[in-house]
Amino acid sequence: MNLTIAEDVGTGPAARRENGGRLAAVARGETVPAEVHDALARETPALTIQRFNLWYGDAQALHDISMIVPRGKVTALVGPSGCGKSTLLRSVNRLNDLVDGVRIEGSMRIGDREIYDRAVDAIELRKRMGMVFQKSNPFPMSIYENVVYPLRIDGERNRRVLDEVCERSLRGAALWDEVKDRLQDSALGLSGGQQQRLCIARAIAAEPEMLLMDEPCSALDPIATNKIEDLIDQLRGAYTILIVTHNMQQAARTSDFTAFMYLGRLIEYGPTEAIFQKPRLIETYDYVTGRFG
Amino acid sequence: MSESSTNSGGGAPRRPGGRLGRDSAALLAHGEPAVWLMGVGLVLALAMVLGLLGFVFWQGIGTLWPTPATRVTLHRGAVYLGEVARDDRFQPAEAVIEALPPSAIERARAELDANEGWAHRRLIRTGNYELTGEHFQWVSDFEIAQEERPPWALVIERLTWGRFYGEPTAFQLLHYTDEFAETSDPAERRRLRLEHARRIAAELGEAPGRTIRFVAGPRWVAPEEVSPNATVAAVAEIWEGPAAAWAQFLRHHGAVRGRWEERRRLEKYDTGRINHRKEKARLALRRREIALERIEMKSGAESPAAARARAALELARAEYGKTDRETEAEFLAVRSKIADLNRENARFRLALVTADGRNKVIELADIVRAYPANQLTWRQRLAIYGSRWREFLLDDPREANMEGGVFPAIFGTVVMTLIMSLMVVPFGVLAALYLREYAKAGPLISSVRIAVNNLAGVPSIVFGVFGLGFFSYFVGRGIDELFFAEKLPSPTYGTGGILWASLTLALLTLPVVIVATEEALAAVPGSMREGSYACGASKWQTIRRIVLPRAMPGIMTGMILAMARGAGEVAPLMLVGAVKLAPELPVDGIFPYLHPERSFMHLGFHIYDLGFQSQNSEAAKPMVFTTTLLLIAIIAALNITAIVVRSRLRRRFQTGVF
């Protein structure tokens, strides 16, 4: 197997053709080791993934993913459609458990606890992780009830606690000033961007350890997108954020680390600056500059 | 393209043929014929729905409207007075024409010739059944020698014998003389009564247009002509002449009806309550007897338990005797009250003469409503129409459901539909939740789903048979043996009743609710469920807090469909509890207030009964339409209520989704 190294980048069409073999090899189903930058070794991992495989029925969606998600940093997952980045994200809070016929192998750990351990309660796990979806999904209830939903299902009834969490979360999601006078109105009356920020408020209401974002801006207009990105910037440090995005500029603007995936495999993973400006692999370069994908 | 541009640009005449050809091709391509077909289908469907509603409405709305009374005198001498019910054309037999007097034959033949052998005739509701044995008479136009609308023709709706048509001749008001029962000598008693009658007459004094008569046996005589040997039971004031009689009728009728209502209340509620108390005591006694029998069977007649039971039985027997005496006394009190009211009401009578000259005296208490049909103003007609509707909606039926109201049927229909909804919605929703949310898709679930859907196609009478066999005979009999053994052999739950009817209809409408709920659950976006799961909610929390509220409008749709289906169903009800006349409502003031074992009246069954089981089908026919109109209105009202609730829910859940 011909491994490509970073020096090859930009050495001309010939090299590119030659190196194009890496993605082709992936497409053929061959094992291709991921190119992981050294900078990651210096980070404290919030989440450690080792040799993680996932099948939907007979179709393998994730191949041997091994990576760490650094604590308190924003990590972006990029890659063409169907590369498994959303699947990887949904594996972190075991949302894939709900899909029939899903099978996994390998390990995924938060701290030193194995997520897929039999003893781990998926419901407890999900309470420690907030998730924001591609399409905002406020519940058919008031703004207030939406935000405190994670506490409600825990049986919290103390009005003072709920009020406090509601305000803190909405402030955290930069939505408080816009909705503080109509907390009892239906959440479905908010604009698309507000709905998405409401979902973020809901995701951080239970003070999770991690925030999983699955293309949170893809259904939003540029102004709303801008607000969400600002928000992600503010949440940086307080939360470990794993974000899936299709938008290269967004990944470049918001994330500290970027992982490039292709057909269920991790191809290259490193600091965002390096991935976008000096990727080690020609394939990554091609993708982040929009040459394919 | 170039051709059309040159055409429009150069202003040259268009070639109609070519363009037309292209347009017709476009017409096919656009599917215009299909649009026309769809339009035809829609028009047909609309015509059927509107036609049905319009027909029922038109036939039903006019039934209670007071029409004028017509008096016809026929050539052969018969005189009829009544309301025209309907008319049609027929071909009279030659013999009928020839029986007419010569001048009439000529005119009849002229009419027949002008109409190609067809003659016009009318059906006149003549009433007076106890005198004539007929409710209706067909009268052909050519038979009529004279036709008029007498100003004093009265239409009288009575408690018995149906309507009466006649002219008032007099109003009679009796004043009873005391019976002087304390005097043992009959002659002395007669003398005292006569004296009392004279005193009454003196107090009444003289009044224009009014005569005084002494009532002595069947003969009514003037005060000065009374024989000293007669027993004068009462003094009668008599107003002669239609106008005076009518004025007196109006003056007294309200009070008489008030007393009649009171009497009915006494009969219905007070007597009912006393009966209930007595029955309760009897059942308590019977329970003791059964307990004793069982103990004797089990542990022998000499055992101490049997002795205790025997003592308890003796106690119950004493208790029953006491209750029996008390209720008997109460009965007597009520009965004497009723007798007083009857006696008081019997003082007021209206004397009438029929069209064929027969005299008839009707007590005011027997008259539900009377009006001079040919003197009514529009306002009076409207008032009568309104009061008839009120009676129809709020009163009990009488005369084998022919007259009076349908309130018990309305009540039964609504209560049954509500109980049915209360039963079917929770079960249907639970079943749909399991099928949609918990069960793993597979051949088993598919076949369950197919079976549920097929259940909707089973003929409703099959459900009726099942309800009778399972609920009434199996479950009901079991309940009777366990809890109502003292009432056996007369069944309590072991026969048709409103509970069993509701359950049967709940089974019948279950598939509707399941299918609608499943669809509503499937329509809840997956993103919402995922959002909830991602918050750490369990499956049940997600269903309860997110899925069910969101699916509620769809579930309501299922309920609406079920109600519409269930409220209009008749066939199974005939087997499991709907009856022609239910003596008591399923909800009343006697503990435990709700009596789910009672049989009930139902509008759908009432319609069938009126239309096909009544003796006077001609009079029942218009009532069939009115009752049908009412049934449609009730189902519409139930549905509209549910639809309003649903649209509120929808507004809550579906505003502003981008």
mmCIF file of N, CA, C and O in Angstrom, chain A residues 24-98:
data_model
loop_
_atom_site.group_PDB
_atom_site.id
_atom_site.type_symbol
_atom_site.label_atom_id
_atom_site.label_comp_id
_atom_site.label_asym_id
_atom_site.label_seq_id
_atom_site.Cartn_x
_atom_site.Cartn_y
_atom_site.Cartn_z
ATOM 1 N N ALA A 24 -9.778 5.782 -3.957
ATOM 2 C CA ALA A 24 -10.199 4.630 -4.750
ATOM 3 C C ALA A 24 -10.038 3.357 -3.936
ATOM 4 O O ALA A 24 -10.899 2.467 -3.974
ATOM 5 N N ALA A 25 -8.948 3.306 -3.174
ATOM 6 C CA ALA A 25 -8.713 2.129 -2.335
ATOM 7 C C ALA A 25 -9.801 2.005 -1.285
ATOM 8 O O ALA A 25 -10.327 0.915 -1.020
ATOM 9 N N VAL A 26 -10.187 3.144 -0.724
ATOM 10 C CA VAL A 26 -11.277 3.133 0.245
ATOM 11 C C VAL A 26 -12.540 2.606 -0.422
ATOM 12 O O VAL A 26 -13.253 1.767 0.125
ATOM 13 N N ALA A 27 -12.776 3.095 -1.643
ATOM 14 C CA ALA A 27 -13.983 2.677 -2.356
ATOM 15 C C ALA A 27 -13.941 1.179 -2.619
ATOM 16 O O ALA A 27 -14.978 0.522 -2.648
ATOM 17 N N ARG A 28 -12.732 0.639 -2.840
ATOM 18 C CA ARG A 28 -12.613 -0.804 -3.074
ATOM 19 C C ARG A 28 -12.756 -1.586 -1.788
ATOM 20 O O ARG A 28 -12.857 -2.793 -1.797
ATOM 21 N N GLY A 29 -12.775 -0.892 -0.660
ATOM 22 C CA GLY A 29 -12.967 -1.569 0.612
ATOM 23 C C GLY A 29 -11.669 -1.948 1.282
ATOM 24 O O GLY A 29 -11.649 -2.730 2.234
ATOM 25 N N GLU A 30 -10.565 -1.408 0.781
ATOM 26 C CA GLU A 30 -9.298 -1.745 1.427
ATOM 27 C C GLU A 30 -9.093 -0.918 2.685
ATOM 28 O O GLU A 30 -9.665 0.153 2.839
ATOM 29 N N THR A 31 -8.302 -1.417 3.572
ATOM 30 C CA THR A 31 -8.041 -0.710 4.814
ATOM 31 C C THR A 31 -7.013 0.374 4.567
ATOM 32 O O THR A 31 -5.924 0.115 4.058
ATOM 33 N N VAL A 32 -7.398 1.600 4.919
ATOM 34 C CA VAL A 32 -6.495 2.723 4.735
ATOM 35 C C VAL A 32 -6.323 3.395 6.081
ATOM 36 O O VAL A 32 -7.296 3.842 6.674
ATOM 37 N N PRO A 33 -5.115 3.475 6.627
ATOM 38 C CA PRO A 33 -4.937 4.088 7.949
ATOM 39 C C PRO A 33 -5.213 5.587 7.887
ATOM 40 O O PRO A 33 -4.977 6.225 6.871
ATOM 41 N N ALA A 34 -5.736 6.101 8.995
ATOM 42 C CA ALA A 34 -6.062 7.521 9.050
ATOM 43 C C ALA A 34 -4.805 8.331 9.273
ATOM 44 O O ALA A 34 -3.859 7.866 9.899
ATOM 45 N N GLU A 35 -4.793 9.537 8.776
ATOM 46 C CA GLU A 35 -3.671 10.464 8.968
ATOM 47 C C GLU A 35 -4.042 11.383 10.118
ATOM 48 O O GLU A 35 -4.874 12.275 9.960
ATOM 49 N N VAL A 36 -3.500 11.113 11.285
ATOM 50 C CA VAL A 36 -3.872 11.908 12.460
ATOM 51 C C VAL A 36 -2.689 12.784 12.848
ATOM 52 O O VAL A 36 -1.569 12.308 12.992
ATOM 53 N N HIS A 37 -2.954 14.086 12.972
ATOM 54 C CA HIS A 37 -1.872 15.030 13.266
ATOM 55 C C HIS A 37 -1.401 14.900 14.707
ATOM 56 O O HIS A 37 -2.182 14.550 15.598
ATOM 57 N N ASP A 38 -0.160 15.265 14.915
ATOM 58 C CA ASP A 38 0.430 15.082 16.235
ATOM 59 C C ASP A 38 -0.175 16.009 17.272
ATOM 60 O O ASP A 38 -0.206 15.698 18.467
ATOM 61 N N ALA A 39 -0.697 17.164 16.815
ATOM 62 C CA ALA A 39 -1.237 18.160 17.757
ATOM 63 C C ALA A 39 -2.283 17.555 18.658
ATOM 64 O O ALA A 39 -2.471 17.986 19.798
ATOM 65 N N LEU A 40 -2.995 16.540 18.153
ATOM 66 C CA LEU A 40 -4.085 15.950 18.930
ATOM 67 C C LEU A 40 -3.575 15.217 20.161
ATOM 68 O O LEU A 40 -4.282 15.101 21.153
ATOM 69 N N ALA A 41 -2.363 14.740 20.060
ATOM 70 C CA ALA A 41 -1.823 13.972 21.175
ATOM 71 C C ALA A 41 -1.658 14.847 22.401
ATOM 72 O O ALA A 41 -1.627 14.365 23.524
ATOM 73 N N ARG A 42 -1.553 16.152 22.198
ATOM 74 C CA ARG A 42 -1.348 17.049 23.334
ATOM 75 C C ARG A 42 -2.673 17.433 24.015
ATOM 76 O O ARG A 42 -2.672 18.086 25.034
ATOM 77 N N GLU A 43 -3.814 17.040 23.423
ATOM 78 C CA GLU A 43 -5.120 17.419 23.985
ATOM 79 C C GLU A 43 -5.611 16.378 24.984
ATOM 80 O O GLU A 43 -5.283 15.196 24.888
ATOM 81 N N THR A 44 -6.429 16.844 25.963
ATOM 82 C CA THR A 44 -7.089 15.918 26.887
ATOM 83 C C THR A 44 -8.326 15.380 26.195
ATOM 84 O O THR A 44 -9.170 16.160 25.746
ATOM 85 N N PRO A 45 -8.447 14.093 26.080
ATOM 86 C CA PRO A 45 -9.624 13.585 25.382
ATOM 87 C C PRO A 45 -10.869 13.606 26.266
ATOM 88 O O PRO A 45 -10.830 13.215 27.422
ATOM 89 N N ALA A 46 -11.983 14.130 25.696
ATOM 90 C CA ALA A 46 -13.279 14.000 26.362
ATOM 91 C C ALA A 46 -13.903 12.679 25.949
ATOM 92 O O ALA A 46 -14.595 12.020 26.701
ATOM 93 N N LEU A 47 -13.631 12.310 24.702
ATOM 94 C CA LEU A 47 -14.217 11.098 24.144
ATOM 95 C C LEU A 47 -13.124 10.372 23.387
ATOM 96 O O LEU A 47 -12.383 11.005 22.625
ATOM 97 N N THR A 48 -12.994 9.099 23.650
ATOM 98 C CA THR A 48 -11.984 8.310 22.956
ATOM 99 C C THR A 48 -12.677 7.211 22.154
ATOM 100 O O THR A 48 -13.450 6.420 22.721
ATOM 101 N N ILE A 49 -12.406 7.186 20.848
ATOM 102 C CA ILE A 49 -13.024 6.180 19.992
ATOM 103 C C ILE A 49 -11.911 5.263 19.492
ATOM 104 O O ILE A 49 -10.884 5.747 19.014
ATOM 105 N N GLN A 50 -12.145 3.964 19.663
ATOM 106 C CA GLN A 50 -11.099 3.037 19.221
ATOM 107 C C GLN A 50 -11.673 1.919 18.374
ATOM 108 O O GLN A 50 -12.568 1.197 18.819
ATOM 109 N N ARG A 51 -11.140 1.821 17.150
ATOM 110 C CA ARG A 51 -11.505 0.743 16.222
ATOM 111 C C ARG A 51 -13.016 0.508 16.219
ATOM 112 O O ARG A 51 -13.506 -0.590 16.413
ATOM 113 N N PHE A 52 -13.732 1.622 15.986
ATOM 114 C CA PHE A 52 -15.190 1.574 16.046
ATOM 115 C C PHE A 52 -15.760 1.219 14.688
ATOM 116 O O PHE A 52 -15.473 1.866 13.676
ATOM 117 N N ASN A 53 -16.563 0.153 14.657
ATOM 118 C CA ASN A 53 -17.234 -0.282 13.418
ATOM 119 C C ASN A 53 -18.727 -0.284 13.656
ATOM 120 O O ASN A 53 -19.189 -0.579 14.760
ATOM 121 N N LEU A 54 -19.475 0.031 12.603
ATOM 122 C CA LEU A 54 -20.931 0.017 12.748
ATOM 123 C C LEU A 54 -21.557 -0.512 11.466
ATOM 124 O O LEU A 54 -21.144 -0.166 10.364
ATOM 125 N N TRP A 55 -22.527 -1.377 11.629
ATOM 126 C CA TRP A 55 -23.259 -1.916 10.484
ATOM 127 C C TRP A 55 -24.741 -1.571 10.589
ATOM 128 O O TRP A 55 -25.324 -1.651 11.674
ATOM 129 N N TYR A 56 -25.319 -1.183 9.461
ATOM 130 C CA TYR A 56 -26.788 -1.154 9.361
ATOM 131 C C TYR A 56 -27.179 -2.444 8.660
ATOM 132 O O TYR A 56 -27.026 -2.554 7.442
ATOM 133 N N GLY A 57 -27.660 -3.401 9.377
ATOM 134 C CA GLY A 57 -27.930 -4.688 8.761
ATOM 135 C C GLY A 57 -26.633 -5.267 8.248
ATOM 136 O O GLY A 57 -25.703 -5.506 9.033
ATOM 137 N N ASP A 58 -26.527 -5.471 6.903
ATOM 138 C CA ASP A 58 -25.303 -6.025 6.340
ATOM 139 C C ASP A 58 -24.343 -4.954 5.859
ATOM 140 O O ASP A 58 -23.206 -5.231 5.535
ATOM 141 N N ALA A 59 -24.868 -3.715 5.766
ATOM 142 C CA ALA A 59 -24.026 -2.658 5.200
ATOM 143 C C ALA A 59 -23.206 -2.009 6.306
ATOM 144 O O ALA A 59 -23.756 -1.546 7.305
ATOM 145 N N GLN A 60 -21.900 -2.011 6.083
ATOM 146 C CA GLN A 60 -21.040 -1.396 7.088
ATOM 147 C C GLN A 60 -20.972 0.102 6.850
ATOM 148 O O GLN A 60 -20.663 0.558 5.750
ATOM 149 N N ALA A 61 -21.295 0.881 7.870
ATOM 150 C CA ALA A 61 -21.337 2.329 7.707
ATOM 151 C C ALA A 61 -20.090 2.993 8.274
ATOM 152 O O ALA A 61 -19.677 4.038 7.805
ATOM 153 N N LEU A 62 -19.491 2.383 9.292
ATOM 154 C CA LEU A 62 -18.267 2.948 9.866
ATOM 155 C C LEU A 62 -17.206 1.851 9.915
ATOM 156 O O LEU A 62 -17.482 0.721 10.305
ATOM 157 N N HIS A 63 -15.981 2.227 9.454
ATOM 158 C CA HIS A 63 -14.894 1.247 9.418
ATOM 159 C C HIS A 63 -13.782 1.694 10.339
ATOM 160 O O HIS A 63 -13.171 2.740 10.084
ATOM 161 N N ASP A 64 -13.562 0.953 11.387
ATOM 162 C CA ASP A 64 -12.331 1.129 12.165
ATOM 163 C C ASP A 64 -12.008 2.576 12.507
ATOM 164 O O ASP A 64 -10.891 3.034 12.299
ATOM 165 N N ILE A 65 -12.981 3.304 13.012
ATOM 166 C CA ILE A 65 -12.727 4.699 13.363
ATOM 167 C C ILE A 65 -11.965 4.735 14.689
ATOM 168 O O ILE A 65 -12.415 4.153 15.680
ATOM 169 N N SER A 66 -10.846 5.416 14.691
ATOM 170 C CA SER A 66 -10.110 5.619 15.935
ATOM 171 C C SER A 66 -9.769 7.086 16.018
ATOM 172 O O SER A 66 -9.085 7.629 15.144
ATOM 173 N N MET A 67 -10.285 7.760 17.026
ATOM 174 C CA MET A 67 -9.971 9.183 17.176
ATOM 175 C C MET A 67 -10.292 9.616 18.595
ATOM 176 O O MET A 67 -10.980 8.915 19.321
ATOM 177 N N ILE A 68 -9.772 10.787 18.985
ATOM 178 C CA ILE A 68 -10.179 11.363 20.253
ATOM 179 C C ILE A 68 -10.865 12.687 19.960
ATOM 180 O O ILE A 68 -10.601 13.320 18.953
ATOM 181 N N VAL A 69 -11.815 13.027 20.854
ATOM 182 C CA VAL A 69 -12.440 14.345 20.755
ATOM 183 C C VAL A 69 -11.937 15.137 21.944
ATOM 184 O O VAL A 69 -12.176 14.784 23.094
ATOM 185 N N PRO A 70 -11.204 16.237 21.678
ATOM 186 C CA PRO A 70 -10.539 16.949 22.777
ATOM 187 C C PRO A 70 -11.543 17.682 23.671
ATOM 188 O O PRO A 70 -12.530 18.226 23.192
ATOM 189 N N ARG A 71 -11.245 17.698 24.935
ATOM 190 C CA ARG A 71 -12.127 18.330 25.916
ATOM 191 C C ARG A 71 -12.131 19.840 25.725
ATOM 192 O O ARG A 71 -11.104 20.464 25.510
ATOM 193 N N GLY A 72 -13.316 20.428 25.777
ATOM 194 C CA GLY A 72 -13.460 21.883 25.741
ATOM 195 C C GLY A 72 -13.175 22.496 24.393
ATOM 196 O O GLY A 72 -13.070 23.712 24.277
ATOM 197 N N LYS A 73 -13.039 21.675 23.364
ATOM 198 C CA LYS A 73 -12.734 22.205 22.043
ATOM 199 C C LYS A 73 -13.893 21.921 21.100
ATOM 200 O O LYS A 73 -14.762 21.096 21.383
ATOM 201 N N VAL A 74 -13.885 22.621 19.971
ATOM 202 C CA VAL A 74 -14.897 22.359 18.947
ATOM 203 C C VAL A 74 -14.259 21.491 17.879
ATOM 204 O O VAL A 74 -13.248 21.865 17.299
ATOM 205 N N THR A 75 -14.828 20.338 17.655
ATOM 206 C CA THR A 75 -14.302 19.419 16.650
ATOM 207 C C THR A 75 -15.323 19.266 15.538
ATOM 208 O O THR A 75 -16.490 18.984 15.808
ATOM 209 N N ALA A 76 -14.905 19.480 14.310
ATOM 210 C CA ALA A 76 -15.818 19.381 13.181
ATOM 211 C C ALA A 76 -15.586 18.083 12.442
ATOM 212 O O ALA A 76 -14.450 17.647 12.277
ATOM 213 N N LEU A 77 -16.696 17.467 12.020
ATOM 214 C CA LEU A 77 -16.606 16.288 11.157
ATOM 215 C C LEU A 77 -17.045 16.729 9.778
ATOM 216 O O LEU A 77 -18.164 17.226 9.614
ATOM 217 N N VAL A 78 -16.164 16.590 8.794
ATOM 218 C CA VAL A 78 -16.549 16.959 7.436
ATOM 219 C C VAL A 78 -16.370 15.746 6.532
ATOM 220 O O VAL A 78 -15.723 14.766 6.899
ATOM 221 N N GLY A 79 -16.962 15.863 5.353
ATOM 222 C CA GLY A 79 -16.866 14.775 4.394
ATOM 223 C C GLY A 79 -18.085 14.777 3.509
ATOM 224 O O GLY A 79 -19.098 15.380 3.852
ATOM 225 N N PRO A 80 -17.984 14.129 2.365
ATOM 226 C CA PRO A 80 -19.120 14.114 1.440
ATOM 227 C C PRO A 80 -20.306 13.356 2.040
ATOM 228 O O PRO A 80 -20.171 12.609 2.995
ATOM 229 N N SER A 81 -21.468 13.539 1.416
ATOM 230 C CA SER A 81 -22.681 12.878 1.906
ATOM 231 C C SER A 81 -22.478 11.379 1.978
ATOM 232 O O SER A 81 -21.873 10.788 1.091
ATOM 233 N N GLY A 82 -22.984 10.779 3.027
ATOM 234 C CA GLY A 82 -22.914 9.331 3.158
ATOM 235 C C GLY A 82 -21.587 8.842 3.659
ATOM 236 O O GLY A 82 -21.310 7.655 3.615
ATOM 237 N N CYS A 83 -20.722 9.748 4.168
ATOM 238 C CA CYS A 83 -19.421 9.293 4.625
ATOM 239 C C CYS A 83 -19.484 8.771 6.049
ATOM 240 O O CYS A 83 -18.496 8.302 6.590
ATOM 241 N N GLY A 84 -20.639 8.874 6.705
ATOM 242 C CA GLY A 84 -20.766 8.294 8.032
ATOM 243 C C GLY A 84 -20.554 9.263 9.160
ATOM 244 O O GLY A 84 -20.548 8.878 10.319
ATOM 245 N N LYS A 85 -20.425 10.553 8.855
ATOM 246 C CA LYS A 85 -20.139 11.492 9.944
ATOM 247 C C LYS A 85 -21.330 11.627 10.887
ATOM 248 O O LYS A 85 -21.176 11.671 12.106
ATOM 249 N N SER A 86 -22.567 11.674 10.285
ATOM 250 C CA SER A 86 -23.754 11.743 11.166
ATOM 251 C C SER A 86 -23.901 10.465 11.969
ATOM 252 O O SER A 86 -24.245 10.496 13.159
ATOM 253 N N THR A 87 -23.619 9.331 11.320
ATOM 254 C CA THR A 87 -23.716 8.049 12.023
ATOM 255 C C THR A 87 -22.760 8.022 13.207
ATOM 256 O O THR A 87 -23.121 7.589 14.308
ATOM 257 N N LEU A 88 -21.554 8.534 12.985
ATOM 258 C CA LEU A 88 -20.565 8.567 14.058
ATOM 259 C C LEU A 88 -21.068 9.431 15.205
ATOM 260 O O LEU A 88 -21.010 9.057 16.380
ATOM 261 N N LEU A 89 -21.643 10.605 14.823
ATOM 262 C CA LEU A 89 -22.142 11.525 15.830
ATOM 263 C C LEU A 89 -23.247 10.857 16.641
ATOM 264 O O LEU A 89 -23.291 10.951 17.870
ATOM 265 N N ARG A 90 -24.176 10.181 15.927
ATOM 266 C CA ARG A 90 -25.321 9.569 16.619
ATOM 267 C C ARG A 90 -24.909 8.318 17.396
ATOM 268 O O ARG A 90 -25.683 7.834 18.230
ATOM 269 N N SER A 91 -23.695 7.812 17.105
ATOM 270 C CA SER A 91 -23.227 6.680 17.899
ATOM 271 C C SER A 91 -22.783 7.142 19.274
ATOM 272 O O SER A 91 -22.802 6.375 20.232
ATOM 273 N N VAL A 92 -22.383 8.427 19.357
ATOM 274 C CA VAL A 92 -21.828 8.908 20.616
ATOM 275 C C VAL A 92 -22.899 8.901 21.705
ATOM 276 O O VAL A 92 -22.625 8.550 22.854
ATOM 277 N N ASN A 93 -24.162 9.300 21.373
ATOM 278 C CA ASN A 93 -25.197 9.216 22.411
ATOM 279 C C ASN A 93 -26.131 8.028 22.185
ATOM 280 O O ASN A 93 -27.243 8.007 22.684
ATOM 281 N N ARG A 94 -25.647 7.076 21.435
ATOM 282 C CA ARG A 94 -26.364 5.809 21.219
ATOM 283 C C ARG A 94 -27.755 6.013 20.650
ATOM 284 O O ARG A 94 -28.669 5.240 20.914
ATOM 285 N N LEU A 95 -27.913 7.069 19.834
ATOM 286 C CA LEU A 95 -29.197 7.287 19.191
ATOM 287 C C LEU A 95 -29.441 6.228 18.117
ATOM 288 O O LEU A 95 -30.567 5.948 17.729
ATOM 289 N N ASN A 96 -28.323 5.620 17.657
ATOM 290 C CA ASN A 96 -28.468 4.563 16.650
ATOM 291 C C ASN A 96 -29.091 3.293 17.219
ATOM 292 O O ASN A 96 -29.565 2.457 16.469
ATOM 293 N N ASP A 97 -29.108 3.210 18.539
ATOM 294 C CA ASP A 97 -29.738 2.037 19.156
ATOM 295 C C ASP A 97 -31.192 1.910 18.735
ATOM 296 O O ASP A 97 -31.772 0.828 18.723
ATOM 297 N N LEU A 98 -31.808 3.071 18.419
ATOM 298 C CA LEU A 98 -33.233 3.077 18.115
ATOM 299 C C LEU A 98 -33.517 2.538 16.724
ATOM 300 O O LEU A 98 -34.654 2.240 16.387
#
